[in-house]
mmCIF file of C-alpha atoms in Angstrom:
data_model
loop_
_atom_site.group_PDB
_atom_site.id
_atom_site.type_symbol
_atom_site.label_atom_id
_atom_site.label_comp_id
_atom_site.label_asym_id
_atom_site.label_seq_id
_atom_site.Cartn_x
_atom_site.Cartn_y
_atom_site.Cartn_z
ATOM 1 C CA MET X 1 -15.905 -38.612 -4.404
ATOM 2 C CA PRO X 2 -12.569 -38.950 -4.511
ATOM 3 C CA THR X 3 -10.733 -42.086 -2.226
ATOM 4 C CA PHE X 4 -8.045 -41.022 -0.314
ATOM 5 C CA ALA X 5 -5.639 -43.785 0.926
ATOM 6 C CA TYR X 6 -4.381 -42.205 4.519
ATOM 7 C CA GLN X 7 -1.241 -43.422 7.278
ATOM 8 C CA GLY X 8 -1.427 -41.610 10.733
ATOM 9 C CA ARG X 9 -1.622 -43.045 14.225
ATOM 10 C CA ASP X 10 -3.976 -42.881 16.778
ATOM 11 C CA ALA X 11 -4.280 -41.628 20.400
ATOM 12 C CA THR X 12 -1.769 -44.351 21.998
ATOM 13 C CA GLY X 13 1.280 -43.056 18.655
ATOM 14 C CA ALA X 14 0.508 -46.804 17.307
ATOM 15 C CA PRO X 15 0.358 -46.654 13.779
ATOM 16 C CA VAL X 16 -2.813 -46.990 11.615
ATOM 17 C CA ALA X 17 -4.058 -46.509 7.653
ATOM 18 C CA GLY X 18 -6.882 -47.169 5.907
ATOM 19 C CA THR X 19 -8.432 -45.240 2.988
ATOM 20 C CA ILE X 20 -11.742 -42.964 3.505
ATOM 21 C CA GLU X 21 -14.083 -41.172 0.987
ATOM 22 C CA MET X 22 -14.355 -37.191 1.392
ATOM 23 C CA PRO X 23 -14.063 -34.165 -1.345
ATOM 24 C CA SER X 24 -10.544 -33.765 -1.331
ATOM 25 C CA SER X 25 -7.418 -34.101 1.054
ATOM 26 C CA GLU X 26 -8.607 -31.209 3.355
ATOM 27 C CA ALA X 27 -11.967 -32.425 4.975
ATOM 28 C CA ALA X 28 -9.946 -35.710 5.384
ATOM 29 C CA ALA X 29 -7.816 -35.121 7.366
ATOM 30 C CA ALA X 30 -9.538 -33.277 9.311
ATOM 31 C CA ILE X 31 -12.710 -36.545 9.456
ATOM 32 C CA LEU X 32 -9.409 -38.949 11.083
ATOM 33 C CA LEU X 33 -8.752 -36.100 13.183
ATOM 34 C CA GLY X 34 -12.222 -35.940 15.017
ATOM 35 C CA ARG X 35 -11.624 -39.778 15.167
ATOM 36 C CA GLY X 36 -8.537 -39.301 16.489
ATOM 37 C CA ILE X 37 -6.146 -40.302 14.543
ATOM 38 C CA THR X 38 -2.981 -37.802 13.454
ATOM 39 C CA PRO X 39 -2.697 -38.194 9.216
ATOM 40 C CA VAL X 40 0.587 -38.200 8.946
ATOM 41 C CA GLN X 41 0.115 -38.741 4.935
ATOM 42 C CA ILE X 42 -2.933 -38.707 3.122
ATOM 43 C CA ASP X 43 -2.642 -39.633 -0.742
ATOM 44 C CA VAL X 44 -5.584 -39.765 -3.686
ATOM 45 C CA SER X 45 -6.209 -43.861 -3.808
ATOM 46 C CA ALA X 46 -5.586 -44.986 -8.213
ATOM 47 C CA ASP X 47 -9.226 -46.720 -8.117
ATOM 48 C CA SER X 48 -10.835 -43.450 -6.802
ATOM 49 C CA VAL X 49 -8.999 -41.826 -10.020
ATOM 50 C CA GLY X 50 -11.554 -40.287 -13.458
ATOM 51 C CA SER X 51 -13.698 -38.933 -10.014
ATOM 52 C CA GLY X 52 -16.403 -35.687 -10.326
ATOM 53 C CA PRO X 53 -16.527 -33.063 -8.241
ATOM 54 C CA LEU X 54 -19.150 -33.395 -5.875
ATOM 55 C CA LEU X 55 -22.608 -31.971 -7.065
ATOM 56 C CA GLY X 56 -21.819 -29.910 -9.371
ATOM 57 C CA LEU X 57 -21.377 -27.322 -6.221
ATOM 58 C CA THR X 58 -17.980 -26.652 -6.883
ATOM 59 C CA GLY X 59 -18.601 -23.797 -9.244
ATOM 60 C CA ASP X 60 -20.977 -21.940 -6.759
ATOM 61 C CA ALA X 61 -19.251 -19.315 -4.606
ATOM 62 C CA PRO X 62 -18.477 -20.235 -1.502
ATOM 63 C CA MET X 63 -20.498 -18.556 1.444
ATOM 64 C CA SER X 64 -19.784 -15.269 2.786
ATOM 65 C CA THR X 65 -18.623 -14.756 6.289
ATOM 66 C CA GLU X 66 -21.430 -13.759 7.776
ATOM 67 C CA GLU X 67 -23.626 -16.238 5.548
ATOM 68 C CA LEU X 68 -22.641 -19.089 8.101
ATOM 69 C CA GLN X 69 -22.371 -17.090 10.354
ATOM 70 C CA LEU X 70 -26.250 -16.511 9.925
ATOM 71 C CA PHE X 71 -26.516 -20.123 9.063
ATOM 72 C CA SER X 72 -24.958 -21.554 12.397
ATOM 73 C CA ARG X 73 -27.633 -18.473 14.187
ATOM 74 C CA GLN X 74 -30.254 -19.940 11.957
ATOM 75 C CA LEU X 75 -29.385 -23.931 12.705
ATOM 76 C CA HIS X 76 -28.802 -22.718 16.707
ATOM 77 C CA ALA X 77 -31.936 -21.749 17.611
ATOM 78 C CA MET X 78 -33.891 -24.148 15.480
ATOM 79 C CA VAL X 79 -31.981 -26.565 16.901
ATOM 80 C CA LYS X 80 -32.578 -25.449 20.565
ATOM 81 C CA GLY X 81 -35.986 -25.268 20.014
ATOM 82 C CA GLY X 82 -36.226 -29.153 18.837
ATOM 83 C CA LEU X 83 -36.897 -28.981 16.168
ATOM 84 C CA PRO X 84 -35.172 -32.163 14.131
ATOM 85 C CA ILE X 85 -31.483 -30.638 12.067
ATOM 86 C CA MET X 86 -33.429 -32.208 8.674
ATOM 87 C CA ARG X 87 -36.333 -30.384 9.267
ATOM 88 C CA ALA X 88 -34.402 -26.640 10.074
ATOM 89 C CA LEU X 89 -31.420 -27.484 7.518
ATOM 90 C CA ALA X 90 -35.024 -28.482 5.302
ATOM 91 C CA SER X 91 -36.478 -25.194 6.256
ATOM 92 C CA MET X 92 -33.583 -23.022 5.348
ATOM 93 C CA GLN X 93 -33.195 -24.104 2.064
ATOM 94 C CA GLU X 94 -36.499 -23.981 1.176
ATOM 95 C CA SER X 95 -36.205 -19.596 2.920
ATOM 96 C CA ALA X 96 -32.639 -19.338 0.645
ATOM 97 C CA THR X 97 -31.991 -16.582 -1.894
ATOM 98 C CA ARG X 98 -28.838 -18.088 -3.315
ATOM 99 C CA PRO X 99 -28.816 -20.855 -5.887
ATOM 100 C CA GLY X 100 -25.400 -22.928 -4.448
ATOM 101 C CA ILE X 101 -25.881 -22.065 -0.876
ATOM 102 C CA ALA X 102 -30.392 -23.990 -2.027
ATOM 103 C CA ARG X 103 -28.507 -26.534 -3.556
ATOM 104 C CA LEU X 104 -25.678 -26.579 -0.595
ATOM 105 C CA LEU X 105 -28.564 -27.648 1.931
ATOM 106 C CA ALA X 106 -30.519 -30.144 -0.104
ATOM 107 C CA ASP X 107 -26.740 -31.806 -0.398
ATOM 108 C CA LEU X 108 -26.356 -31.302 3.697
ATOM 109 C CA CYS X 109 -30.520 -33.349 4.204
ATOM 110 C CA SER X 110 -29.414 -35.429 1.191
ATOM 111 C CA SER X 111 -26.156 -36.905 3.318
ATOM 112 C CA LEU X 112 -28.215 -36.498 6.804
ATOM 113 C CA ASP X 113 -31.245 -39.124 4.770
ATOM 114 C CA LYS X 114 -28.343 -41.956 4.063
ATOM 115 C CA GLY X 115 -27.221 -42.101 7.662
ATOM 116 C CA ARG X 116 -24.540 -39.587 7.996
ATOM 117 C CA GLU X 117 -23.551 -37.076 10.713
ATOM 118 C CA LEU X 118 -23.866 -33.677 10.264
ATOM 119 C CA SER X 119 -20.309 -33.005 11.163
ATOM 120 C CA THR X 120 -19.354 -35.574 8.093
ATOM 121 C CA ALA X 121 -22.480 -33.830 5.964
ATOM 122 C CA LEU X 122 -20.363 -30.357 6.731
ATOM 123 C CA ALA X 123 -16.998 -31.834 6.407
ATOM 124 C CA ARG X 124 -18.388 -32.858 2.205
ATOM 125 C CA HIS X 125 -17.805 -28.995 1.377
ATOM 126 C CA PRO X 126 -14.623 -27.566 2.960
ATOM 127 C CA ARG X 127 -14.843 -24.225 0.707
ATOM 128 C CA ASN X 128 -17.221 -23.795 2.956
ATOM 129 C CA PHE X 129 -16.874 -24.842 6.197
ATOM 130 C CA PRO X 130 -13.468 -24.974 7.583
ATOM 131 C CA ALA X 131 -12.493 -27.547 9.611
ATOM 132 C CA LEU X 132 -12.489 -25.925 13.368
ATOM 133 C CA TYR X 133 -16.135 -25.749 12.383
ATOM 134 C CA VAL X 134 -16.162 -29.078 11.297
ATOM 135 C CA ALA X 135 -14.581 -30.289 14.106
ATOM 136 C CA MET X 136 -16.609 -28.359 16.789
ATOM 137 C CA VAL X 137 -19.505 -29.507 14.853
ATOM 138 C CA ARG X 138 -17.986 -33.334 15.622
ATOM 139 C CA VAL X 139 -17.232 -32.267 19.332
ATOM 140 C CA GLY X 140 -21.181 -31.157 19.379
ATOM 141 C CA GLU X 141 -22.656 -33.915 17.939
ATOM 142 C CA GLN X 142 -21.183 -36.256 20.786
ATOM 143 C CA THR X 143 -21.146 -34.493 23.844
ATOM 144 C CA GLY X 144 -24.499 -33.668 22.623
ATOM 145 C CA ARG X 145 -23.770 -29.658 22.755
ATOM 146 C CA LEU X 146 -24.955 -28.887 19.463
ATOM 147 C CA ASP X 147 -26.470 -25.286 19.664
ATOM 148 C CA GLU X 148 -24.480 -25.026 22.476
ATOM 149 C CA ILE X 149 -21.243 -25.565 19.961
ATOM 150 C CA LEU X 150 -23.555 -23.426 17.051
ATOM 151 C CA LYS X 151 -23.945 -20.722 19.403
ATOM 152 C CA ARG X 152 -20.234 -20.175 19.945
ATOM 153 C CA LEU X 153 -19.408 -20.845 16.628
ATOM 154 C CA ALA X 154 -21.377 -17.995 14.921
ATOM 155 C CA SER X 155 -20.023 -15.165 17.851
ATOM 156 C CA TRP X 156 -16.782 -16.236 16.714
ATOM 157 C CA LEU X 157 -18.199 -16.070 13.096
ATOM 158 C CA GLU X 158 -18.699 -11.958 14.270
ATOM 159 C CA PHE X 159 -16.033 -11.874 15.826
ATOM 160 C CA GLU X 160 -13.663 -12.773 12.566
ATOM 161 C CA ARG X 161 -16.710 -10.381 10.604
ATOM 162 C CA LYS X 162 -16.160 -7.609 12.514
ATOM 163 C CA SER X 163 -11.619 -7.993 13.094
ATOM 164 C CA ARG X 164 -11.687 -7.768 9.115
ATOM 165 C CA GLU X 165 -14.219 -5.189 9.255
ATOM 166 C CA ARG X 166 -12.276 -3.337 11.051
ATOM 167 C CA VAL X 167 -8.762 -3.490 8.814
ATOM 168 C CA GLY X 168 -10.619 -3.075 6.090
ATOM 169 C CA ALA X 169 -12.667 -0.192 6.719
ATOM 170 C CA ALA X 170 -9.118 1.587 7.905
ATOM 171 C CA LEU X 171 -7.297 0.911 5.093
ATOM 172 C CA ARG X 172 -10.252 2.131 2.618
ATOM 173 C CA TYR X 173 -9.348 5.573 2.147
ATOM 174 C CA PRO X 174 -5.683 5.915 2.044
ATOM 175 C CA THR X 175 -5.901 3.024 -0.700
ATOM 176 C CA PHE X 176 -8.998 5.084 -2.481
ATOM 177 C CA VAL X 177 -6.305 8.321 -1.878
ATOM 178 C CA VAL X 178 -4.098 6.860 -3.400
ATOM 179 C CA LEU X 179 -5.810 4.862 -6.738
ATOM 180 C CA ALA X 180 -6.979 8.400 -7.066
ATOM 181 C CA MET X 181 -3.779 9.884 -7.021
ATOM 182 C CA ALA X 182 -2.684 7.575 -9.365
ATOM 183 C CA ILE X 183 -4.702 7.862 -11.960
ATOM 184 C CA ALA X 184 -4.609 12.068 -11.725
ATOM 185 C CA LEU X 185 -0.984 11.803 -12.876
ATOM 186 C CA VAL X 186 -1.642 8.439 -15.878
ATOM 187 C CA ILE X 187 -4.131 11.313 -17.073
ATOM 188 C CA VAL X 188 -1.861 14.530 -16.910
ATOM 189 C CA ASN X 189 1.594 12.468 -18.181
ATOM 190 C CA MET X 190 -0.531 11.854 -20.991
ATOM 191 C CA PHE X 191 -2.526 14.547 -21.789
ATOM 192 C CA VAL X 192 -2.234 17.359 -20.035
ATOM 193 C CA ILE X 193 1.386 18.113 -20.207
ATOM 194 C CA PRO X 194 1.936 16.618 -23.926
ATOM 195 C CA ARG X 195 -0.148 20.219 -24.773
ATOM 196 C CA PHE X 196 1.637 22.350 -23.235
ATOM 197 C CA ALA X 197 5.220 20.950 -24.263
ATOM 198 C CA GLY X 198 4.076 22.039 -27.576
ATOM 199 C CA VAL X 199 2.729 25.635 -26.562
ATOM 200 C CA TYR X 200 6.822 25.941 -24.626
ATOM 201 C CA LYS X 201 8.131 24.380 -28.163
ATOM 202 C CA SER X 202 6.592 27.092 -30.765
ATOM 203 C CA MET X 203 8.333 29.181 -27.700
ATOM 204 C CA ASN X 204 11.712 28.570 -28.590
ATOM 205 C CA VAL X 205 11.999 29.239 -24.356
ATOM 206 C CA GLU X 206 14.671 27.471 -22.401
ATOM 207 C CA LEU X 207 12.547 25.715 -19.919
ATOM 208 C CA PRO X 208 13.697 25.099 -16.189
ATOM 209 C CA TRP X 209 15.424 21.559 -15.311
ATOM 210 C CA MET X 210 12.016 20.695 -13.654
ATOM 211 C CA THR X 211 10.041 20.815 -16.740
ATOM 212 C CA GLN X 212 11.378 19.419 -19.169
ATOM 213 C CA LEU X 213 11.541 16.593 -16.163
ATOM 214 C CA LEU X 214 7.518 16.394 -16.154
ATOM 215 C CA ILE X 215 8.554 16.879 -20.749
ATOM 216 C CA GLY X 216 10.645 13.610 -20.360
ATOM 217 C CA PHE X 217 8.732 11.870 -18.028
ATOM 218 C CA SER X 218 5.174 12.429 -19.685
ATOM 219 C CA ASP X 219 6.907 11.270 -23.358
ATOM 220 C CA LEU X 220 7.790 8.211 -21.859
ATOM 221 C CA MET X 221 5.027 7.166 -21.062
ATOM 222 C CA VAL X 222 3.617 8.568 -24.424
ATOM 223 C CA SER X 223 5.528 6.475 -26.529
ATOM 224 C CA THR X 224 5.767 3.147 -24.329
ATOM 225 C CA TRP X 225 2.385 3.071 -22.548
ATOM 226 C CA PRO X 226 1.425 0.310 -24.080
ATOM 227 C CA LEU X 227 5.091 -1.007 -22.946
ATOM 228 C CA MET X 228 4.817 -0.166 -19.517
ATOM 229 C CA LEU X 229 1.050 -0.811 -18.686
ATOM 230 C CA GLY X 230 1.902 -5.298 -20.043
ATOM 231 C CA ALA X 231 4.736 -4.817 -17.352
ATOM 232 C CA ALA X 232 2.497 -3.921 -14.853
ATOM 233 C CA VAL X 233 -0.309 -5.832 -15.867
ATOM 234 C CA ALA X 234 2.289 -9.091 -15.729
ATOM 235 C CA GLY X 235 3.873 -7.767 -12.585
ATOM 236 C CA VAL X 236 0.476 -8.091 -10.849
ATOM 237 C CA VAL X 237 0.421 -11.170 -12.017
ATOM 238 C CA LEU X 238 2.912 -12.712 -11.035
ATOM 239 C CA PHE X 239 3.216 -11.276 -8.417
ATOM 240 C CA ARG X 240 -0.008 -13.199 -7.161
ATOM 241 C CA LEU X 241 0.704 -16.694 -8.408
ATOM 242 C CA TRP X 242 3.848 -15.483 -5.718
ATOM 243 C CA ARG X 243 1.695 -14.799 -2.970
ATOM 244 C CA ARG X 244 -0.450 -18.026 -3.895
ATOM 245 C CA SER X 245 2.871 -20.209 -3.637
ATOM 246 C CA SER X 246 3.529 -21.505 0.071
ATOM 247 C CA ARG X 247 6.574 -20.014 0.247
ATOM 248 C CA GLY X 248 5.741 -16.774 -1.244
ATOM 249 C CA ALA X 249 3.068 -16.780 0.645
ATOM 250 C CA ILE X 250 4.717 -17.313 3.831
ATOM 251 C CA ALA X 251 7.844 -14.957 2.867
ATOM 252 C CA TRP X 252 4.992 -11.361 2.191
ATOM 253 C CA ASP X 253 3.446 -12.008 5.523
ATOM 254 C CA ALA X 254 6.839 -12.411 7.190
ATOM 255 C CA PHE X 255 7.316 -9.132 5.161
ATOM 256 C CA THR X 256 3.656 -7.403 6.037
ATOM 257 C CA LEU X 257 4.872 -8.410 10.000
ATOM 258 C CA ARG X 258 7.648 -5.869 10.187
ATOM 259 C CA LEU X 259 5.453 -3.052 8.084
ATOM 260 C CA PRO X 260 6.106 -0.517 10.896
ATOM 261 C CA VAL X 261 2.489 0.221 13.094
ATOM 262 C CA ALA X 262 0.974 -1.870 10.772
ATOM 263 C CA GLY X 263 3.166 -4.887 11.478
ATOM 264 C CA ARG X 264 1.894 -4.821 15.195
ATOM 265 C CA ILE X 265 -1.324 -4.013 13.731
ATOM 266 C CA LEU X 266 -1.331 -7.581 12.050
ATOM 267 C CA ARG X 267 0.293 -9.365 14.855
ATOM 268 C CA HIS X 268 -1.661 -9.001 17.369
ATOM 269 C CA ALA X 269 -5.012 -9.933 14.790
ATOM 270 C CA ALA X 270 -3.556 -12.477 13.994
ATOM 271 C CA LEU X 271 -2.992 -13.563 18.301
ATOM 272 C CA ALA X 272 -5.949 -12.340 18.946
ATOM 273 C CA ARG X 273 -7.586 -14.756 16.620
ATOM 274 C CA PHE X 274 -5.334 -17.256 17.565
ATOM 275 C CA ALA X 275 -6.554 -17.010 21.012
ATOM 276 C CA ARG X 276 -10.193 -16.124 20.206
ATOM 277 C CA SER X 277 -10.396 -19.985 18.221
ATOM 278 C CA LEU X 278 -8.179 -21.872 20.500
ATOM 279 C CA SER X 279 -10.329 -20.592 23.991
ATOM 280 C CA MET X 280 -13.195 -21.516 22.143
ATOM 281 C CA GLY X 281 -11.810 -24.966 20.703
ATOM 282 C CA LEU X 282 -10.827 -25.957 24.602
ATOM 283 C CA ARG X 283 -13.883 -25.171 26.190
ATOM 284 C CA SER X 284 -15.695 -26.880 23.597
ATOM 285 C CA GLY X 285 -14.085 -30.457 24.693
ATOM 286 C CA VAL X 286 -11.762 -30.513 21.061
ATOM 287 C CA PRO X 287 -8.097 -31.737 22.506
ATOM 288 C CA ALA X 288 -5.486 -28.918 23.149
ATOM 289 C CA SER X 289 -3.159 -30.667 19.865
ATOM 290 C CA GLN X 290 -5.914 -31.306 17.480
ATOM 291 C CA ALA X 291 -7.933 -27.296 18.301
ATOM 292 C CA ALA X 292 -4.185 -25.698 17.814
ATOM 293 C CA GLN X 293 -3.512 -27.600 14.201
ATOM 294 C CA LEU X 294 -7.052 -26.492 13.035
ATOM 295 C CA VAL X 295 -7.046 -23.043 15.008
ATOM 296 C CA ALA X 296 -3.472 -22.156 12.698
ATOM 297 C CA SER X 297 -5.694 -22.406 9.579
ATOM 298 C CA THR X 298 -7.773 -19.567 10.958
ATOM 299 C CA VAL X 299 -5.180 -16.576 11.947
ATOM 300 C CA GLY X 300 -5.561 -14.880 8.041
ATOM 301 C CA ASN X 301 -2.108 -15.034 8.131
ATOM 302 C CA ALA X 302 0.670 -17.592 6.679
ATOM 303 C CA PHE X 303 4.292 -17.115 8.364
ATOM 304 C CA MET X 304 1.986 -16.951 11.437
ATOM 305 C CA ALA X 305 0.560 -19.455 11.176
ATOM 306 C CA GLN X 306 3.217 -21.961 10.435
ATOM 307 C CA ARG X 307 5.301 -21.158 13.704
ATOM 308 C CA PHE X 308 1.060 -22.164 15.372
ATOM 309 C CA GLU X 309 1.300 -25.278 13.646
ATOM 310 C CA ARG X 310 4.907 -26.133 15.517
ATOM 311 C CA VAL X 311 2.148 -26.035 18.834
ATOM 312 C CA ARG X 312 0.386 -28.929 17.981
ATOM 313 C CA SER X 313 3.734 -30.325 17.478
ATOM 314 C CA GLY X 314 4.934 -29.359 20.594
ATOM 315 C CA ILE X 315 2.137 -30.809 22.436
ATOM 316 C CA GLU X 316 2.075 -33.765 21.080
ATOM 317 C CA ARG X 317 5.642 -34.306 21.967
ATOM 318 C CA GLY X 318 4.122 -33.948 24.971
ATOM 319 C CA GLU X 319 5.528 -30.008 25.724
ATOM 320 C CA SER X 320 2.870 -27.676 27.899
ATOM 321 C CA LEU X 321 0.759 -25.561 25.660
ATOM 322 C CA LEU X 322 3.148 -22.836 27.411
ATOM 323 C CA ARG X 323 6.006 -24.572 26.745
ATOM 324 C CA ALA X 324 5.199 -24.887 22.947
ATOM 325 C CA CYS X 325 4.103 -21.549 22.391
ATOM 326 C CA ALA X 326 7.480 -20.166 23.902
ATOM 327 C CA ALA X 327 9.028 -21.918 21.122
ATOM 328 C CA THR X 328 7.583 -20.024 18.442
ATOM 329 C CA ARG X 329 9.203 -17.118 19.101
ATOM 330 C CA VAL X 330 6.115 -14.956 18.331
ATOM 331 C CA PHE X 331 4.266 -14.690 21.005
ATOM 332 C CA THR X 332 4.101 -11.821 23.497
ATOM 333 C CA PRO X 333 5.636 -12.250 27.225
ATOM 334 C CA MET X 334 1.935 -11.377 27.920
ATOM 335 C CA VAL X 335 0.407 -14.023 26.233
ATOM 336 C CA LEU X 336 2.528 -16.302 27.971
ATOM 337 C CA GLN X 337 1.727 -15.217 30.932
ATOM 338 C CA MET X 338 -1.860 -15.873 30.836
ATOM 339 C CA ILE X 339 -1.213 -19.243 29.779
ATOM 340 C CA SER X 340 0.443 -19.678 32.299
ATOM 341 C CA VAL X 341 -1.212 -18.682 34.784
ATOM 342 C CA GLY X 342 -4.574 -20.693 32.981
ATOM 343 C CA GLU X 343 -2.980 -23.730 33.288
ATOM 344 C CA GLU X 344 -1.667 -23.510 36.594
ATOM 345 C CA SER X 345 -5.302 -22.495 38.273
ATOM 346 C CA GLY X 346 -7.184 -24.716 35.258
ATOM 347 C CA THR X 347 -8.859 -21.969 33.210
ATOM 348 C CA LEU X 348 -6.687 -21.864 30.572
ATOM 349 C CA ASP X 349 -10.175 -20.563 28.535
ATOM 350 C CA GLU X 350 -10.770 -17.907 30.504
ATOM 351 C CA MET X 351 -7.139 -16.699 29.709
ATOM 352 C CA LEU X 352 -7.485 -17.511 26.329
ATOM 353 C CA GLU X 353 -10.248 -15.182 26.816
ATOM 354 C CA HIS X 354 -8.708 -12.302 27.480
ATOM 355 C CA VAL X 355 -5.835 -12.391 25.543
ATOM 356 C CA ALA X 356 -8.491 -12.477 22.668
ATOM 357 C CA ASP X 357 -10.617 -8.943 24.724
ATOM 358 C CA PHE X 358 -7.392 -6.777 24.532
ATOM 359 C CA TYR X 359 -5.413 -7.710 21.954
ATOM 360 C CA GLU X 360 -9.348 -7.198 20.085
ATOM 361 C CA GLN X 361 -9.096 -3.531 21.587
ATOM 362 C CA ASP X 362 -5.528 -2.973 20.954
ATOM 363 C CA VAL X 363 -5.997 -3.765 17.526
ATOM 364 C CA ASP X 364 -8.731 -1.165 17.562
ATOM 365 C CA TYR X 365 -6.627 1.730 19.265
ATOM 366 C CA ASP X 366 -3.615 1.317 16.744
ATOM 367 C CA LEU X 367 -6.479 0.766 13.663
ATOM 368 C CA GLN X 368 -7.800 5.088 14.781
ATOM 369 C CA ARG X 369 -3.899 5.899 15.265
ATOM 370 C CA LEU X 370 -3.604 3.572 11.873
ATOM 371 C CA SER X 371 -5.432 6.272 10.415
ATOM 372 C CA ALA X 372 -4.555 9.512 12.382
ATOM 373 C CA ALA X 373 -1.455 8.784 10.602
ATOM 374 C CA ILE X 374 -1.945 8.018 7.575
ATOM 375 C CA GLU X 375 -4.274 10.949 6.830
ATOM 376 C CA PRO X 376 -1.755 13.791 7.865
ATOM 377 C CA ILE X 377 1.163 11.667 5.546
ATOM 378 C CA LEU X 378 -1.241 11.330 2.269
ATOM 379 C CA ILE X 379 -1.730 14.852 2.569
ATOM 380 C CA VAL X 380 1.922 16.562 1.762
ATOM 381 C CA MET X 381 2.558 13.752 -0.178
ATOM 382 C CA LEU X 382 -0.757 14.873 -2.210
ATOM 383 C CA GLY X 383 0.686 18.551 -1.851
ATOM 384 C CA ILE X 384 4.262 17.224 -2.999
ATOM 385 C CA VAL X 385 3.071 15.885 -6.147
ATOM 386 C CA VAL X 386 0.138 19.376 -6.843
ATOM 387 C CA LEU X 387 3.407 21.368 -6.081
ATOM 388 C CA VAL X 388 5.589 19.603 -8.480
ATOM 389 C CA LEU X 389 3.255 19.604 -11.424
ATOM 390 C CA ALA X 390 2.173 23.305 -10.817
ATOM 391 C CA LEU X 391 5.876 24.842 -10.742
ATOM 392 C CA GLY X 392 6.840 22.488 -13.768
ATOM 393 C CA VAL X 393 3.845 23.841 -15.565
ATOM 394 C CA PHE X 394 2.941 27.051 -14.953
ATOM 395 C CA LEU X 395 7.114 27.902 -13.788
ATOM 396 C CA PRO X 396 7.586 28.908 -17.764
ATOM 397 C CA ILE X 397 4.410 31.238 -18.198
ATOM 398 C CA TRP X 398 5.155 32.739 -15.525
ATOM 399 C CA ASP X 399 9.379 33.188 -16.841
ATOM 400 C CA LEU X 400 7.560 34.558 -20.447
ATOM 401 C CA GLY X 401 5.382 36.224 -18.617
ATOM 402 C CA ARG X 402 8.058 38.428 -16.502
ATOM 403 C CA THR X 403 10.159 38.580 -19.668
ATOM 404 C CA ALA X 404 7.422 40.163 -22.291
ATOM 405 C CA ILE X 405 7.635 42.688 -19.347
ATOM 406 C CA GLY X 406 10.784 42.797 -19.100
ATOM 407 C CA ARG X 407 11.260 44.054 -22.574
ATOM 408 C CA ALA X 408 8.292 46.556 -22.664
#
């Protein structure tokens, strides 16, 4: 496992430095934050160059949200029942149906057997356990409320899963219709229109402009389809590479937030995740600055996450949560008002929970409205495409039939 050299500041602001053995810089940062150290710089130590991957687990697909939720609920039930953690993990390993999960649980048991805490063992697998998850487990270990923390984590993961499922369900129908329309257009232009074009040429008649346009576009596709296919594949690959970059992710997510109707849904969904996660962290005893930093990675939008990172910076400068959130310019007045009331009354976690509930219901309503608005738009688009194809293909036949009747 690689060793990282770090520089940071402790709770009093004094500079600290040292080394830590972790599988990734993200896991190292999570451990340091749990120790009350804010990392400023984390670099791979020269002595650790060449270290191999952790037990070959990096080749396995990470746990899905559903699997992580099931893991949390099972561990919560066993810990609440008084079962030792190592025995609980061993029992879960025996019942694991996926080999990758079984190896993961075996490594967790091995880490605990070597004297590591559960949070440290989880931090060795950042692809399976988010930094917020690890931080929450660490708080549960320190306060003796691990079973309660695991229950909250399971509820939080269920909220995340349902949020993504709702958005996916709303977009599934329009995506299917657009994809089917694109496939139909390719088939028509590649195979159907060329056959009609051959018939029209044998007639030696003047074709309507719409038919000429369809035939011209069909000829272009037939003659250059390898080039067009290559350009499309290259465009998709380049877009995905750009989308994965830090600057590209921020730019794309900022663009999606400006889309009509859909942008409002994405913004409110991000605010709901932020409020729910921050509420859970504060209620469990995670410091506000650390919770804000960890929560930023859970919102699912790089632009919003960048703005949420400023909340942590503001809190570390001594600002209140309200002032730090207002400075980001992404929170709605209602959220800011709820945060203000929560800070003044000492019920910030409850107020954030209410914010999350409100925006979750608002997202549900907007998704229903989006589905109702998209369906007639897609029907009109499909009707226009069918009308253009029908007129372009059958107008010459209609003109030819009318000419033949006139001559008769």
